[in-house]
């Protein structure tokens, strides 16, 4: 036998697939760029189209994927309020995730669009908590909260600086 073995599968541009769809431009996976939209008291900060890597074998969003989306929603909320995490880091203000609570209300499937919503933060001591809710259309599909603890660059607890507290309080107005 000479040469390479035959490929296990082949693909040619002429192949047609029953699931081929027209590609539509959408705002998914991008921040909403200053547009303010609220649902049930949550400020919608971004929209996400569920990708295959977000799902499990059943095509339903894998529970661990939601934590990335929570971080994205909070980061966009902060950026939209002129306090991006990069500015906090530049000024040596750090927050570590202390706790995440997630309630799954309805399965989200591959290719569906989910809007990410966040409520203004609540401050308690050295912690800041954001409530979040993700929507498919008008329906909430996931909700919960994420709590961050204020730390220094050596990962020791630290008081939240006054100027940061003031910025968080502005978000609540």
PDB file of C-alpha atoms in Angstrom:
ATOM      1  CA  UNK A   1       0.000   0.000   0.000  1.00  0.00           C
ATOM      2  CA  UNK A   2       1.321   3.366  -0.894  1.00  0.00           C
ATOM      3  CA  UNK A   3       0.168   6.901  -0.121  1.00  0.00           C
ATOM      4  CA  UNK A   4      -2.039   8.223   2.596  1.00  0.00           C
ATOM      5  CA  UNK A   5      -5.093   6.397   3.932  1.00  0.00           C
ATOM      6  CA  UNK A   6      -8.464   7.688   2.737  1.00  0.00           C
ATOM      7  CA  UNK A   7      -9.993  10.450   4.871  1.00  0.00           C
ATOM      8  CA  UNK A   8     -12.582   9.483   7.444  1.00  0.00           C
ATOM      9  CA  UNK A   9     -14.937  12.061   5.983  1.00  0.00           C
ATOM     10  CA  UNK A  10     -14.873  14.641   3.254  1.00  0.00           C
ATOM     11  CA  UNK A  11     -16.565  17.936   2.623  1.00  0.00           C
ATOM     12  CA  UNK A  12     -16.937  19.894  -0.555  1.00  0.00           C
ATOM     13  CA  UNK A  13     -18.453  23.362  -1.079  1.00  0.00           C
ATOM     14  CA  UNK A  14     -21.133  21.775  -3.251  1.00  0.00           C
ATOM     15  CA  UNK A  15     -22.490  19.791  -0.305  1.00  0.00           C
ATOM     16  CA  UNK A  16     -25.836  21.007   0.935  1.00  0.00           C
ATOM     17  CA  UNK A  17     -27.102  20.679   4.452  1.00  0.00           C
ATOM     18  CA  UNK A  18     -30.713  20.748   5.609  1.00  0.00           C
ATOM     19  CA  UNK A  19     -29.771  23.079   8.481  1.00  0.00           C
ATOM     20  CA  UNK A  20     -28.069  25.725   6.342  1.00  0.00           C
ATOM     21  CA  UNK A  21     -29.626  29.101   7.093  1.00  0.00           C
ATOM     22  CA  UNK A  22     -29.423  32.598   5.779  1.00  0.00           C
ATOM     23  CA  UNK A  23     -26.866  34.560   7.795  1.00  0.00           C
ATOM     24  CA  UNK A  24     -28.436  37.547   9.497  1.00  0.00           C
ATOM     25  CA  UNK A  25     -26.441  40.373  11.050  1.00  0.00           C
ATOM     26  CA  UNK A  26     -27.481  40.936  14.639  1.00  0.00           C
ATOM     27  CA  UNK A  27     -26.283  42.747  17.749  1.00  0.00           C
ATOM     28  CA  UNK A  28     -25.727  39.442  19.514  1.00  0.00           C
ATOM     29  CA  UNK A  29     -22.546  38.923  21.489  1.00  0.00           C
ATOM     30  CA  UNK A  30     -21.940  42.666  21.564  1.00  0.00           C
ATOM     31  CA  UNK A  31     -22.608  45.320  24.160  1.00  0.00           C
ATOM     32  CA  UNK A  32     -25.681  47.350  23.333  1.00  0.00           C
ATOM     33  CA  UNK A  33     -23.658  50.541  23.059  1.00  0.00           C
ATOM     34  CA  UNK A  34     -25.441  52.902  25.371  1.00  0.00           C
ATOM     35  CA  UNK A  35     -28.981  51.979  24.374  1.00  0.00           C
ATOM     36  CA  UNK A  36     -30.996  51.807  27.547  1.00  0.00           C
ATOM     37  CA  UNK A  37     -33.597  49.119  27.757  1.00  0.00           C
ATOM     38  CA  UNK A  38     -35.125  47.733  30.914  1.00  0.00           C
ATOM     39  CA  UNK A  39     -37.067  44.580  31.620  1.00  0.00           C
ATOM     40  CA  UNK A  40     -38.558  43.967  35.056  1.00  0.00           C
ATOM     41  CA  UNK A  41     -36.160  46.481  36.614  1.00  0.00           C
ATOM     42  CA  UNK A  42     -33.046  44.982  34.999  1.00  0.00           C
ATOM     43  CA  UNK A  43     -30.924  47.127  32.687  1.00  0.00           C
ATOM     44  CA  UNK A  44     -30.225  45.061  29.563  1.00  0.00           C
ATOM     45  CA  UNK A  45     -26.474  45.309  28.996  1.00  0.00           C
ATOM     46  CA  UNK A  46     -25.804  42.812  26.194  1.00  0.00           C
ATOM     47  CA  UNK A  47     -27.369  40.164  23.980  1.00  0.00           C
ATOM     48  CA  UNK A  48     -25.878  36.723  23.339  1.00  0.00           C
ATOM     49  CA  UNK A  49     -26.643  34.141  20.710  1.00  0.00           C
ATOM     50  CA  UNK A  50     -26.068  30.677  22.119  1.00  0.00           C
ATOM     51  CA  UNK A  51     -23.112  29.069  20.364  1.00  0.00           C
ATOM     52  CA  UNK A  52     -22.402  25.366  20.154  1.00  0.00           C
ATOM     53  CA  UNK A  53     -19.526  25.702  22.645  1.00  0.00           C
ATOM     54  CA  UNK A  54     -22.012  27.109  25.196  1.00  0.00           C
ATOM     55  CA  UNK A  55     -24.072  23.910  25.139  1.00  0.00           C
ATOM     56  CA  UNK A  56     -23.998  20.345  26.371  1.00  0.00           C
ATOM     57  CA  UNK A  57     -24.654  17.278  24.197  1.00  0.00           C
ATOM     58  CA  UNK A  58     -28.401  17.930  24.274  1.00  0.00           C
ATOM     59  CA  UNK A  59     -27.948  21.386  22.738  1.00  0.00           C
ATOM     60  CA  UNK A  60     -28.958  23.099  25.996  1.00  0.00           C
ATOM     61  CA  UNK A  61     -26.746  25.765  27.566  1.00  0.00           C
ATOM     62  CA  UNK A  62     -24.240  24.100  29.881  1.00  0.00           C
ATOM     63  CA  UNK A  63     -24.627  25.482  33.393  1.00  0.00           C
ATOM     64  CA  UNK A  64     -20.988  26.637  33.564  1.00  0.00           C
ATOM     65  CA  UNK A  65     -21.494  28.864  30.510  1.00  0.00           C
ATOM     66  CA  UNK A  66     -23.797  31.112  32.503  1.00  0.00           C
ATOM     67  CA  UNK A  67     -20.959  32.264  34.759  1.00  0.00           C
ATOM     68  CA  UNK A  68     -19.149  33.755  31.740  1.00  0.00           C
ATOM     69  CA  UNK A  69     -22.331  35.528  30.734  1.00  0.00           C
ATOM     70  CA  UNK A  70     -22.836  36.856  34.266  1.00  0.00           C
ATOM     71  CA  UNK A  71     -19.342  38.357  34.213  1.00  0.00           C
ATOM     72  CA  UNK A  72     -20.031  39.833  30.769  1.00  0.00           C
ATOM     73  CA  UNK A  73     -23.328  41.361  31.918  1.00  0.00           C
ATOM     74  CA  UNK A  74     -21.761  42.951  35.012  1.00  0.00           C
ATOM     75  CA  UNK A  75     -18.711  44.188  33.074  1.00  0.00           C
ATOM     76  CA  UNK A  76     -20.957  45.863  30.485  1.00  0.00           C
ATOM     77  CA  UNK A  77     -23.110  47.340  33.243  1.00  0.00           C
ATOM     78  CA  UNK A  78     -20.009  48.823  34.885  1.00  0.00           C
ATOM     79  CA  UNK A  79     -18.679  50.085  31.541  1.00  0.00           C
ATOM     80  CA  UNK A  80     -22.050  51.670  30.779  1.00  0.00           C
ATOM     81  CA  UNK A  81     -21.823  53.545  34.085  1.00  0.00           C
ATOM     82  CA  UNK A  82     -18.314  54.848  33.300  1.00  0.00           C
ATOM     83  CA  UNK A  83     -16.618  52.535  35.785  1.00  0.00           C
ATOM     84  CA  UNK A  84     -15.072  49.725  33.723  1.00  0.00           C
ATOM     85  CA  UNK A  85     -13.125  47.040  35.557  1.00  0.00           C
ATOM     86  CA  UNK A  86     -10.014  48.184  33.688  1.00  0.00           C
ATOM     87  CA  UNK A  87     -10.252  51.576  35.451  1.00  0.00           C
ATOM     88  CA  UNK A  88     -10.614  49.871  38.818  1.00  0.00           C
ATOM     89  CA  UNK A  89      -7.532  47.750  38.094  1.00  0.00           C
ATOM     90  CA  UNK A  90      -5.584  50.792  36.931  1.00  0.00           C
ATOM     91  CA  UNK A  91      -6.330  52.379  40.312  1.00  0.00           C
ATOM     92  CA  UNK A  92      -5.471  49.124  42.124  1.00  0.00           C
ATOM     93  CA  UNK A  93      -9.024  48.374  43.210  1.00  0.00           C
ATOM     94  CA  UNK A  94      -9.728  44.652  42.898  1.00  0.00           C
ATOM     95  CA  UNK A  95     -12.769  42.478  43.395  1.00  0.00           C
ATOM     96  CA  UNK A  96     -12.867  38.688  43.581  1.00  0.00           C
ATOM     97  CA  UNK A  97     -16.006  36.616  43.090  1.00  0.00           C
ATOM     98  CA  UNK A  98     -17.143  35.446  46.517  1.00  0.00           C
ATOM     99  CA  UNK A  99     -20.439  33.817  45.671  1.00  0.00           C
ATOM    100  CA  UNK A 100     -22.694  33.115  42.693  1.00  0.00           C
ATOM    101  CA  UNK A 101     -26.287  32.000  43.040  1.00  0.00           C
ATOM    102  CA  UNK A 102     -28.118  30.909  39.890  1.00  0.00           C
ATOM    103  CA  UNK A 103     -31.740  29.851  39.488  1.00  0.00           C
ATOM    104  CA  UNK A 104     -32.498  28.076  36.206  1.00  0.00           C
ATOM    105  CA  UNK A 105     -36.056  28.842  35.125  1.00  0.00           C
ATOM    106  CA  UNK A 106     -36.173  27.464  31.581  1.00  0.00           C
ATOM    107  CA  UNK A 107     -33.700  25.678  29.296  1.00  0.00           C
ATOM    108  CA  UNK A 108     -31.914  27.813  26.715  1.00  0.00           C
ATOM    109  CA  UNK A 109     -30.960  26.094  23.474  1.00  0.00           C
ATOM    110  CA  UNK A 110     -28.410  26.407  20.712  1.00  0.00           C
ATOM    111  CA  UNK A 111     -28.926  29.479  18.466  1.00  0.00           C
ATOM    112  CA  UNK A 112     -31.444  31.161  20.776  1.00  0.00           C
ATOM    113  CA  UNK A 113     -30.827  34.804  21.686  1.00  0.00           C
ATOM    114  CA  UNK A 114     -30.647  35.774  25.342  1.00  0.00           C
ATOM    115  CA  UNK A 115     -30.547  39.327  26.689  1.00  0.00           C
ATOM    116  CA  UNK A 116     -28.427  39.890  29.791  1.00  0.00           C
ATOM    117  CA  UNK A 117     -29.880  42.178  32.451  1.00  0.00           C
ATOM    118  CA  UNK A 118     -28.378  43.596  35.655  1.00  0.00           C
ATOM    119  CA  UNK A 119     -29.810  45.599  38.551  1.00  0.00           C
ATOM    120  CA  UNK A 120     -27.884  48.324  40.407  1.00  0.00           C
ATOM    121  CA  UNK A 121     -25.378  46.962  42.922  1.00  0.00           C
ATOM    122  CA  UNK A 122     -25.953  46.595  46.647  1.00  0.00           C
ATOM    123  CA  UNK A 123     -23.085  47.379  49.013  1.00  0.00           C
ATOM    124  CA  UNK A 124     -22.593  45.583  52.313  1.00  0.00           C
ATOM    125  CA  UNK A 125     -19.295  46.043  54.099  1.00  0.00           C
ATOM    126  CA  UNK A 126     -16.487  44.926  51.793  1.00  0.00           C
ATOM    127  CA  UNK A 127     -18.872  43.250  49.375  1.00  0.00           C
ATOM    128  CA  UNK A 128     -20.837  44.354  46.357  1.00  0.00           C
ATOM    129  CA  UNK A 129     -23.710  42.272  44.972  1.00  0.00           C
ATOM    130  CA  UNK A 130     -25.337  42.485  41.553  1.00  0.00           C
ATOM    131  CA  UNK A 131     -28.641  40.807  40.736  1.00  0.00           C
ATOM    132  CA  UNK A 132     -28.956  39.527  37.195  1.00  0.00           C
ATOM    133  CA  UNK A 133     -31.644  38.071  34.978  1.00  0.00           C
ATOM    134  CA  UNK A 134     -31.354  36.702  31.450  1.00  0.00           C
ATOM    135  CA  UNK A 135     -34.320  36.938  29.112  1.00  0.00           C
ATOM    136  CA  UNK A 136     -35.463  35.093  26.010  1.00  0.00           C
ATOM    137  CA  UNK A 137     -37.841  37.645  24.566  1.00  0.00           C
ATOM    138  CA  UNK A 138     -39.976  38.784  27.501  1.00  0.00           C
ATOM    139  CA  UNK A 139     -39.460  35.581  29.475  1.00  0.00           C
ATOM    140  CA  UNK A 140     -36.832  35.278  32.216  1.00  0.00           C
ATOM    141  CA  UNK A 141     -34.802  32.081  31.784  1.00  0.00           C
ATOM    142  CA  UNK A 142     -32.085  32.470  34.438  1.00  0.00           C
ATOM    143  CA  UNK A 143     -31.763  34.759  37.437  1.00  0.00           C
ATOM    144  CA  UNK A 144     -29.626  35.130  40.490  1.00  0.00           C
ATOM    145  CA  UNK A 145     -26.896  37.216  42.010  1.00  0.00           C
ATOM    146  CA  UNK A 146     -23.137  37.509  42.071  1.00  0.00           C
ATOM    147  CA  UNK A 147     -21.204  38.884  45.035  1.00  0.00           C
ATOM    148  CA  UNK A 148     -17.707  40.306  44.799  1.00  0.00           C
ATOM    149  CA  UNK A 149     -15.369  40.870  47.747  1.00  0.00           C
ATOM    150  CA  UNK A 150     -12.999  43.827  47.781  1.00  0.00           C
ATOM    151  CA  UNK A 151      -9.361  42.696  47.960  1.00  0.00           C
ATOM    152  CA  UNK A 152      -5.915  44.198  47.582  1.00  0.00           C
ATOM    153  CA  UNK A 153      -3.305  43.081  45.056  1.00  0.00           C
ATOM    154  CA  UNK A 154      -2.106  40.419  47.535  1.00  0.00           C
ATOM    155  CA  UNK A 155      -5.644  38.965  47.753  1.00  0.00           C
ATOM    156  CA  UNK A 156      -6.237  40.207  51.305  1.00  0.00           C
ATOM    157  CA  UNK A 157      -9.608  41.726  52.267  1.00  0.00           C
ATOM    158  CA  UNK A 158      -9.734  45.478  51.814  1.00  0.00           C
ATOM    159  CA  UNK A 159     -12.294  48.192  52.415  1.00  0.00           C
ATOM    160  CA  UNK A 160     -14.003  49.463  49.294  1.00  0.00           C
ATOM    161  CA  UNK A 161     -12.521  52.913  48.590  1.00  0.00           C
ATOM    162  CA  UNK A 162     -14.909  55.811  49.215  1.00  0.00           C
ATOM    163  CA  UNK A 163     -14.766  57.028  45.613  1.00  0.00           C
ATOM    164  CA  UNK A 164     -15.865  53.545  44.426  1.00  0.00           C
ATOM    165  CA  UNK A 165     -18.712  53.469  46.957  1.00  0.00           C
ATOM    166  CA  UNK A 166     -19.855  56.858  45.657  1.00  0.00           C
ATOM    167  CA  UNK A 167     -19.837  55.565  42.073  1.00  0.00           C
ATOM    168  CA  UNK A 168     -21.853  52.494  43.088  1.00  0.00           C
ATOM    169  CA  UNK A 169     -24.352  54.706  44.924  1.00  0.00           C
ATOM    170  CA  UNK A 170     -24.808  56.822  41.765  1.00  0.00           C
ATOM    171  CA  UNK A 171     -25.810  53.627  39.940  1.00  0.00           C
ATOM    172  CA  UNK A 172     -28.653  53.127  42.428  1.00  0.00           C
ATOM    173  CA  UNK A 173     -30.235  56.523  41.666  1.00  0.00           C
TER     174      UNK A 173
END
